[in-house]
Each structure stands twice: as structure tokens, then as C-alpha cells.
CSV table of C-alpha atoms in Angstrom, one decimal:
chain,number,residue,atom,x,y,z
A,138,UNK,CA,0.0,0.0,0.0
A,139,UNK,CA,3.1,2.2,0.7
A,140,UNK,CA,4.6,4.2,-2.2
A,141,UNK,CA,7.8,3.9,-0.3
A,142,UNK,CA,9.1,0.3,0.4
A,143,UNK,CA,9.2,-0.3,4.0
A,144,UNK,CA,12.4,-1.5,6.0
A,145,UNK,CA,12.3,-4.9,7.5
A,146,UNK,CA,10.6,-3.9,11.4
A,147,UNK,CA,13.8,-4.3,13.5
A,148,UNK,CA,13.4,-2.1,16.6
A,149,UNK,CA,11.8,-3.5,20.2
A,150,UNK,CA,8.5,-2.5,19.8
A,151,UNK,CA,5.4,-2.5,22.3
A,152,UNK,CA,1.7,-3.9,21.0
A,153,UNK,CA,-1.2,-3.6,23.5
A,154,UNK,CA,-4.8,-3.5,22.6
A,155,UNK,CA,-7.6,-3.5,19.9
A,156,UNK,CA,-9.4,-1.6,17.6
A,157,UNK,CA,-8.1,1.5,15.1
A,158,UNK,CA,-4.0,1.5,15.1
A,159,UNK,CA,-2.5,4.1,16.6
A,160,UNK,CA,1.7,4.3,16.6
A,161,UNK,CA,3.3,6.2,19.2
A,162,UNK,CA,7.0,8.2,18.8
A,163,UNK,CA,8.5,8.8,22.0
A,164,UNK,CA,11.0,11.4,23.3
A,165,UNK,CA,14.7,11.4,23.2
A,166,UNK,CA,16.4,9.8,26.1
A,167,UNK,CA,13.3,7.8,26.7
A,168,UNK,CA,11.3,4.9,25.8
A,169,UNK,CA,7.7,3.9,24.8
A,170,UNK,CA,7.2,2.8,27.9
A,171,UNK,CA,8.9,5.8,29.9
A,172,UNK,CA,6.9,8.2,27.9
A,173,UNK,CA,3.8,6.7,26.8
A,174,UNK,CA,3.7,4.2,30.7
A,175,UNK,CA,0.8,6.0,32.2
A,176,UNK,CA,-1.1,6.4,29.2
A,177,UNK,CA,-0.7,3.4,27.9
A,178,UNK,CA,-3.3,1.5,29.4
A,179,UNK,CA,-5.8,3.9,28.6
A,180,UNK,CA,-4.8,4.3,24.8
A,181,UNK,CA,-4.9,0.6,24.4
A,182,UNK,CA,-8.4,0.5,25.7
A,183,UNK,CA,-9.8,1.8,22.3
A,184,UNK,CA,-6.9,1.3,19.9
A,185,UNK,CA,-4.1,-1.1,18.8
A,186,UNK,CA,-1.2,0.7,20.2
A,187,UNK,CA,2.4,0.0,18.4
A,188,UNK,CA,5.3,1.7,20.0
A,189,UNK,CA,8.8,1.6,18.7
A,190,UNK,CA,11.7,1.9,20.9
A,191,UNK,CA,14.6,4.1,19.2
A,192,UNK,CA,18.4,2.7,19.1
A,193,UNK,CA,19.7,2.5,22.6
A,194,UNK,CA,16.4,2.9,24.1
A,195,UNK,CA,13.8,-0.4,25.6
A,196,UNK,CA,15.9,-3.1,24.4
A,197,UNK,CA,16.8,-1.9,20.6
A,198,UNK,CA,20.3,-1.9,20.7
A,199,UNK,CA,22.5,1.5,20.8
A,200,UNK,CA,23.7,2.8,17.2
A,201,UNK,CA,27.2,3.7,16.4
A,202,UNK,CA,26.3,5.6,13.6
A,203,UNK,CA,24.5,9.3,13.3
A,204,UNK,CA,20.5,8.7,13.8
A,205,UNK,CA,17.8,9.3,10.9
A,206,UNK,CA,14.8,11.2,11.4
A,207,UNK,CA,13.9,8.9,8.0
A,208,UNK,CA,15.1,5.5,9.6
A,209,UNK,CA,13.3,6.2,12.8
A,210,UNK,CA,9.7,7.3,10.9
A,211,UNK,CA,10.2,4.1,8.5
A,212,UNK,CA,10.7,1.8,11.5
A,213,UNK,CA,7.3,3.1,13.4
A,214,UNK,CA,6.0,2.5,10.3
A,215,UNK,CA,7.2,-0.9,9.4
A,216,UNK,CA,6.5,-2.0,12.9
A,217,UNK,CA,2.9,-0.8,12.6
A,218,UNK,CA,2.2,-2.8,9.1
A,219,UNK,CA,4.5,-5.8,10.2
A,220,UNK,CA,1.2,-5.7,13.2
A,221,UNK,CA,-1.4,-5.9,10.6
A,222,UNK,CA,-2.4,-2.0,10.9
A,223,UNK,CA,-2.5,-0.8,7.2
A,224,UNK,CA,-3.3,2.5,8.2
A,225,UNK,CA,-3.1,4.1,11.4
A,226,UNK,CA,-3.0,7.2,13.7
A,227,UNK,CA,0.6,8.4,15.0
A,228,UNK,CA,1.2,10.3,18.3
A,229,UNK,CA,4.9,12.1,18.5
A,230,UNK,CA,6.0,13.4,22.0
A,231,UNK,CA,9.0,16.0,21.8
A,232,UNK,CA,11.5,14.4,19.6
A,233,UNK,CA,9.0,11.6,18.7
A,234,UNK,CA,7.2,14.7,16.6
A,235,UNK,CA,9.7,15.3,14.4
A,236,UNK,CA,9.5,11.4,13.7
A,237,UNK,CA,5.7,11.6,13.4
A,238,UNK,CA,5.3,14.3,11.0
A,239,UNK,CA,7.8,12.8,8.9
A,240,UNK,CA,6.1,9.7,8.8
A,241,UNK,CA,2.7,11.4,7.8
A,242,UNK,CA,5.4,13.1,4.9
A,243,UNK,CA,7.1,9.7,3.4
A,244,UNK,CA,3.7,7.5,4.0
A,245,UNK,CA,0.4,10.0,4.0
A,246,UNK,CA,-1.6,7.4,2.4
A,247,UNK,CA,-0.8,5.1,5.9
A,248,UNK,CA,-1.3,7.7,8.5
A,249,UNK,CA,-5.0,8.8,9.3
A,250,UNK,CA,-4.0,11.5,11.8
A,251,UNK,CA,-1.4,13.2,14.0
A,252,UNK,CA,-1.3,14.1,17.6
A,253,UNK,CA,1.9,16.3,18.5
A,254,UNK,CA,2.8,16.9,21.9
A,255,UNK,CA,5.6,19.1,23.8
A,256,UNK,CA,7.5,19.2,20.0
A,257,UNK,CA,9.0,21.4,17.3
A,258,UNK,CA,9.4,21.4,13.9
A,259,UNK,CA,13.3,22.5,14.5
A,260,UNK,CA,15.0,23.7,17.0
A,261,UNK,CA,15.3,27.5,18.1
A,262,UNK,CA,18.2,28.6,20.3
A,263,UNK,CA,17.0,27.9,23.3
A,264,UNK,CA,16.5,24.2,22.9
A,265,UNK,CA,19.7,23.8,20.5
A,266,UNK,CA,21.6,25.7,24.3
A,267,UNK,CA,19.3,22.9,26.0
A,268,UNK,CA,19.9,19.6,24.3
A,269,UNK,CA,23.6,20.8,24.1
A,270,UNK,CA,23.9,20.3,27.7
A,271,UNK,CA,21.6,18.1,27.7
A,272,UNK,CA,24.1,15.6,25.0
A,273,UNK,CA,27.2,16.8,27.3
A,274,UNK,CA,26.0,15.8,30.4
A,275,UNK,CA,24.8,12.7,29.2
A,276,UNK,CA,28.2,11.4,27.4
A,277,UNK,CA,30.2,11.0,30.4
A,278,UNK,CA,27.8,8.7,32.5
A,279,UNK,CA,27.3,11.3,35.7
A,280,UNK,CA,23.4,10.6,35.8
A,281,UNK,CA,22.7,11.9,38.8
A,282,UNK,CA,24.0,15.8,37.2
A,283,UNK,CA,22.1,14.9,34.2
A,284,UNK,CA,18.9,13.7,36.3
A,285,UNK,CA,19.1,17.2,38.2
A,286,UNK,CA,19.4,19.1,35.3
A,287,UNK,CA,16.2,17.2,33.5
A,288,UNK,CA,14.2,17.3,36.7
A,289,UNK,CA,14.3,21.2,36.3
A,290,UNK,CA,13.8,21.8,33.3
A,291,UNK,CA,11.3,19.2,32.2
A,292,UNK,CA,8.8,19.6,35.3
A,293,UNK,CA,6.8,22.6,34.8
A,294,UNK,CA,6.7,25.6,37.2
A,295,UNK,CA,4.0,24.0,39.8
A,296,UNK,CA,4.6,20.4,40.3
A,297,UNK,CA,8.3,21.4,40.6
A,298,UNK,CA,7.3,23.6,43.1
A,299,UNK,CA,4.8,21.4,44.6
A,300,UNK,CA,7.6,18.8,45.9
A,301,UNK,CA,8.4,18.4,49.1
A,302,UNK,CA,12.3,18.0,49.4
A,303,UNK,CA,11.8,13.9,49.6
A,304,UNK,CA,10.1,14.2,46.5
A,305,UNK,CA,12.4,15.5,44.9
A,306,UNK,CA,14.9,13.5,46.1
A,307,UNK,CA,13.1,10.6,44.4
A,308,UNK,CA,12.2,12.3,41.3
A,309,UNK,CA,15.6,13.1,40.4
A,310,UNK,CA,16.7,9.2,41.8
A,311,UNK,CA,14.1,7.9,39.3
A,312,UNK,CA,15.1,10.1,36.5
A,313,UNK,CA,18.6,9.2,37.0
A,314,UNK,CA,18.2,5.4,36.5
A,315,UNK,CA,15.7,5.4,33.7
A,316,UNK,CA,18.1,7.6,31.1
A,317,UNK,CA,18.2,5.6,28.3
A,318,UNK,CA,22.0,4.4,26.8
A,319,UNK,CA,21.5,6.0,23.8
A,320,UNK,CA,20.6,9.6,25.0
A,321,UNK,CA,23.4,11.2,23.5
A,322,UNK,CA,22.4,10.5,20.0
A,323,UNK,CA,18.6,11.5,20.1
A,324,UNK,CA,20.1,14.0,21.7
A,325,UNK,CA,22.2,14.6,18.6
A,326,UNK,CA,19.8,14.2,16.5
A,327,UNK,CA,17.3,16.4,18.3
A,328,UNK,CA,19.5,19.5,17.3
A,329,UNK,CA,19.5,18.3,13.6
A,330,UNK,CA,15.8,17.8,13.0
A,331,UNK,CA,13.9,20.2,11.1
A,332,UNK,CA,10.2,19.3,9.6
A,333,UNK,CA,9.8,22.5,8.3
A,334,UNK,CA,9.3,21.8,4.8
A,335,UNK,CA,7.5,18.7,5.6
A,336,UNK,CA,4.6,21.0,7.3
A,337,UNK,CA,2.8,22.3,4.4
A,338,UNK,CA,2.2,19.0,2.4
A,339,UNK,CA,0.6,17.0,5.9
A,340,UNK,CA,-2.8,16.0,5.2
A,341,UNK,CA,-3.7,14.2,7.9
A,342,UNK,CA,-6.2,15.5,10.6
A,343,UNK,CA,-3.7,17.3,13.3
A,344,UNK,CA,-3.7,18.5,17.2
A,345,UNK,CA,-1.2,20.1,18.8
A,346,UNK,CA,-1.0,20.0,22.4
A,347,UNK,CA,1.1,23.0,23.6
A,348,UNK,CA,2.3,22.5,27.2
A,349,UNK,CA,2.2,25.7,28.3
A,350,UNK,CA,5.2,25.7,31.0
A,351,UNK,CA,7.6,24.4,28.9
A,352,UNK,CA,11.5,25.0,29.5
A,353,UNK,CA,12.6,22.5,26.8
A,354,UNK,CA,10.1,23.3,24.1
A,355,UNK,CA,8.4,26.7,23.9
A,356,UNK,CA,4.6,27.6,22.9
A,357,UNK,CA,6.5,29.7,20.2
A,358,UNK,CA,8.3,26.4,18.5
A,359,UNK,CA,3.8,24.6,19.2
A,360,UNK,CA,2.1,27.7,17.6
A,361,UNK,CA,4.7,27.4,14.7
A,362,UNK,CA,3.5,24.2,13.9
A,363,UNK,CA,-0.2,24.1,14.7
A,364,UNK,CA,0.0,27.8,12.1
A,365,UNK,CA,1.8,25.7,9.2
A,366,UNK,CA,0.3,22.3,9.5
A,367,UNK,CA,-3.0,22.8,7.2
A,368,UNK,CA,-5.9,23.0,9.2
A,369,UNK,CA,-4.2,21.7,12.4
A,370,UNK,CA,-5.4,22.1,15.7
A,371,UNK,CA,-4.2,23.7,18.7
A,372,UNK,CA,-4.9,22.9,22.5
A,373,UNK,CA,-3.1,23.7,25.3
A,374,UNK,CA,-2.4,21.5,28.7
A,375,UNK,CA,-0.8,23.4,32.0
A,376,UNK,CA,2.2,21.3,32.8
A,377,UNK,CA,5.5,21.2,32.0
A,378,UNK,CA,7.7,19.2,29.3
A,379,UNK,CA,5.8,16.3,31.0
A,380,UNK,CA,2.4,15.9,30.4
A,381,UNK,CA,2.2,12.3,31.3
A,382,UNK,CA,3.8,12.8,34.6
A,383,UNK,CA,2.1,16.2,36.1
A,384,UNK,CA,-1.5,15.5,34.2
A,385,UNK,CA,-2.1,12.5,32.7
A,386,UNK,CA,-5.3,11.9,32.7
A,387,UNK,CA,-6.0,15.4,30.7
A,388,UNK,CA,-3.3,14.4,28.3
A,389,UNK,CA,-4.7,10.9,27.7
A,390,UNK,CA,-8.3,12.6,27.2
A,391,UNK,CA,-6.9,15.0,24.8
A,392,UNK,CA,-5.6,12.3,22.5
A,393,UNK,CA,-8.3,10.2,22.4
A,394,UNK,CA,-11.3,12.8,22.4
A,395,UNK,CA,-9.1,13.5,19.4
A,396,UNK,CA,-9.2,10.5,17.4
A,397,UNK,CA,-12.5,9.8,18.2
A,398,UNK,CA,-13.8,12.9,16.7
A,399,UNK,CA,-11.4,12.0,13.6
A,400,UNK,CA,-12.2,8.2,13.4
A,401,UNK,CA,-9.0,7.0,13.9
């Protein structure tokens, strides 16, 4: 069905539930399951969910070459068909949007609609000065420097400053053992992706969710692709970088309330 031959499916992937397919693209230095986990459940309960973990992320092993925004859209891709989905929805969270909008761009004809959270379509200054430090901190191994440094910037303004100091504590513990191996090069490739020209020619039904206290991603980079993706759609959610951890539930709702008014 694809005009562009698929790759064999070789990344660890995640399959939970039933119904329309919906493939998820998760953010840099995570997982499917470390940014799609408390969600999950609730997105397999009216869909077939098919998650792709990126090199050195879950258990697909770590690349020692350069990443591909291409390679990692045709993978979600291929994993989604090798699951029987011929056509299917695709949420992208933060660097998992670049990856989702490209897939709507090589394999329109596949993807029914987009849901783009906490994203960009390239990076500005600010987040090229964050994932910077972000990639430095991250190649010598010190994870509990690099957990502190995620920890403030990804939580937004309130629940950061809604945790008690044990909290915290255990928040920055729990960020510091679930960095994925293979950070530095989403990192990496983080600073080189740029969907711009990609934005124009999606055709598939789009929201994006602007979280509103961002420090990684700003509303600026969201309204920039909610104004050039045809007929997209903007909403906005008060947390952080990290929807699913400060308001999940109002995240999950905003996806799905989505699709269902779409059909996917």
C-alpha cells in the first residue's frame, strides 16, 4: 500500500490492545514505555497501540552511527504494518514529533491522523543551548548531574514547586536510573531535525498539544507548527515538558477525544 518500500521492522516494539492502530514516537532519552507508561493502558483500551523503541532505548540496541529522522519514521512505520495496521494514527511526543510528522510526509496514504505533543518542527536557540547540555551531560555517564538538570527543566513551574524535598529527592533518583543508553544520539539528532518543509504537504487530521510551561520546548516552536500544518489544531495543557507525569489523565483525554472525533 506504501509508495515507499518499507524496511524490515527491526526495533523492540510495544503492542497492546484492539481496535483503530495508533503508533506512538516517543521522546529522546526515553522509551515507549517511559513516555507513553501512564497512558498506555488507557490508549490501548480503544486502539491497537504499536510503539517503537529508538536505538539504545527499551531493548533496541544502541547505534554507532549518526541517527535518521527517515530511519526512525520508517521503522514506526514498518512495525505498525508488520502488526497488521494498514493505516493508522501516529502520536509524537518532543522528539518523537519530528518522527511523526515525517512519517505522515514519506507514508500519508498510511497515516489517518497526527497528535503532537511538547514538539518542534526544528529547534530554536533555546532548545539547540538545551539539548547541548543536555548531549554533554549525558556522554560521560554522571546521571545523577544529568537527572538534576532534567528534573528542572522538564517539570513545569507548579509540580516542581509542589515537591516536598523527599520528592524531589526521588524524582531526580528515578530520572537518573531510567536515562536511556542511547541519549546522546537522540540527543544529537534532536539539534539536527527540522520538519519545516514537511509541514505544508501534511494532510492528515492534526492537534497540537502546547504545554504551556515548557522550558525544553516553547509555545513559540507549538504555535509554529499548529499555524503551518494545514488545518491543524491547537490545544493547550498546564504542565511542564511532562504531560504524562504532572496531568495525565487530561493528556490521555486529549488524544483520544481526538481521534474519536477524527475516526481514527
Amino acid at each position: 500500500m506504501s509508495a515507499r518500500t518499507l524496511p524490515e521492522a527491526s526495533f523492540a516494539r510495544t503492542v497492546l490492545g484492539s481496535g483503530p492502530g495508533l503508533a506512538l514516537a516517543h521522546g529522546a532519552g526515553s522509551s515507549v514505555a517511559g513516555t507513553y507508561g501512564p497512558v498506555l493502558e488507557g490508549l490501548a483500551a480503544r486502539h491497537t497501540v504499536v510503539g517503537v523503541d529508538y536505538p539504545g532505548s527499551g531493548d533496541t540496541p544502541r547505534s554507532t552511527t549518526p541517527l535518521s529522522l527517515d530511519d526512525l519514521a520508517d521503522q514506526l512505520v514498518a512495525a505498525a504494518v508488520a502488526e497488521g495496521l494498514d493505516t493508522f494514527a501516529v502520536s509524537g511526543y518532543s522528539l518523537g514529533g519530528p518522527v511523526a510528522v515525517r512519517a505522515a510526509a514519506r507514508h500519508p496514504e498510511r497515516v489517518t491522523a497526527l497528535v503532537l505533543t511538547a514538539t518542534f518542527p526544528h529547534r530554536d536557540n533555546h532548545l539547540a543551548l538545551a539539548l547541548q547540555i543536555w548531549r554533554e551531560l549525558a556522554e560521560p555517564g554522571d546521571r545523577h548531574v544529568l537527572a538534576e538538570y532534567l528534573t528542572m527543566m522538564a517539570l513545569g513551574a507548579d509540580a516542581l514547586e509542589a515537591m516536598p524535598a523527599e520528592q524531589l529527592r526521588q524524582a531526580i533518583g528515578f530520572t537518573a536510573d531510567s536515562v536511556a543508553d542511547g541519549t546522546p544520539e537522540h540527543a544529537e539528532l534532536a539539534l539536527r531535525a527540522d520538519v519545516r518543509d514537511d509541514l505544508p504537504h501534511i494532510t492528515a487530521p492534526t492537534l497540537v498539544i502546547s504545554t504551556t510551561q515548557d522550558r525544553f520546548t516553547s509555545t513559540r516552536l507549538h504555535h509554529r507548527l499548529a499555524d503551518t500544518i494545514p488545518g491543524a489544531r491547537l490545544a493547550e495543557i498546564r504542565t511542564g515538558h511532562l504531560p504524562m507525569v504532572e496531568r495525565p489523565g487530561e493528556w490521555q483525554k486529549l488524544i483520544t477525544d481526538f481521534l474519536a472525533r477524527h475516526g481514527a
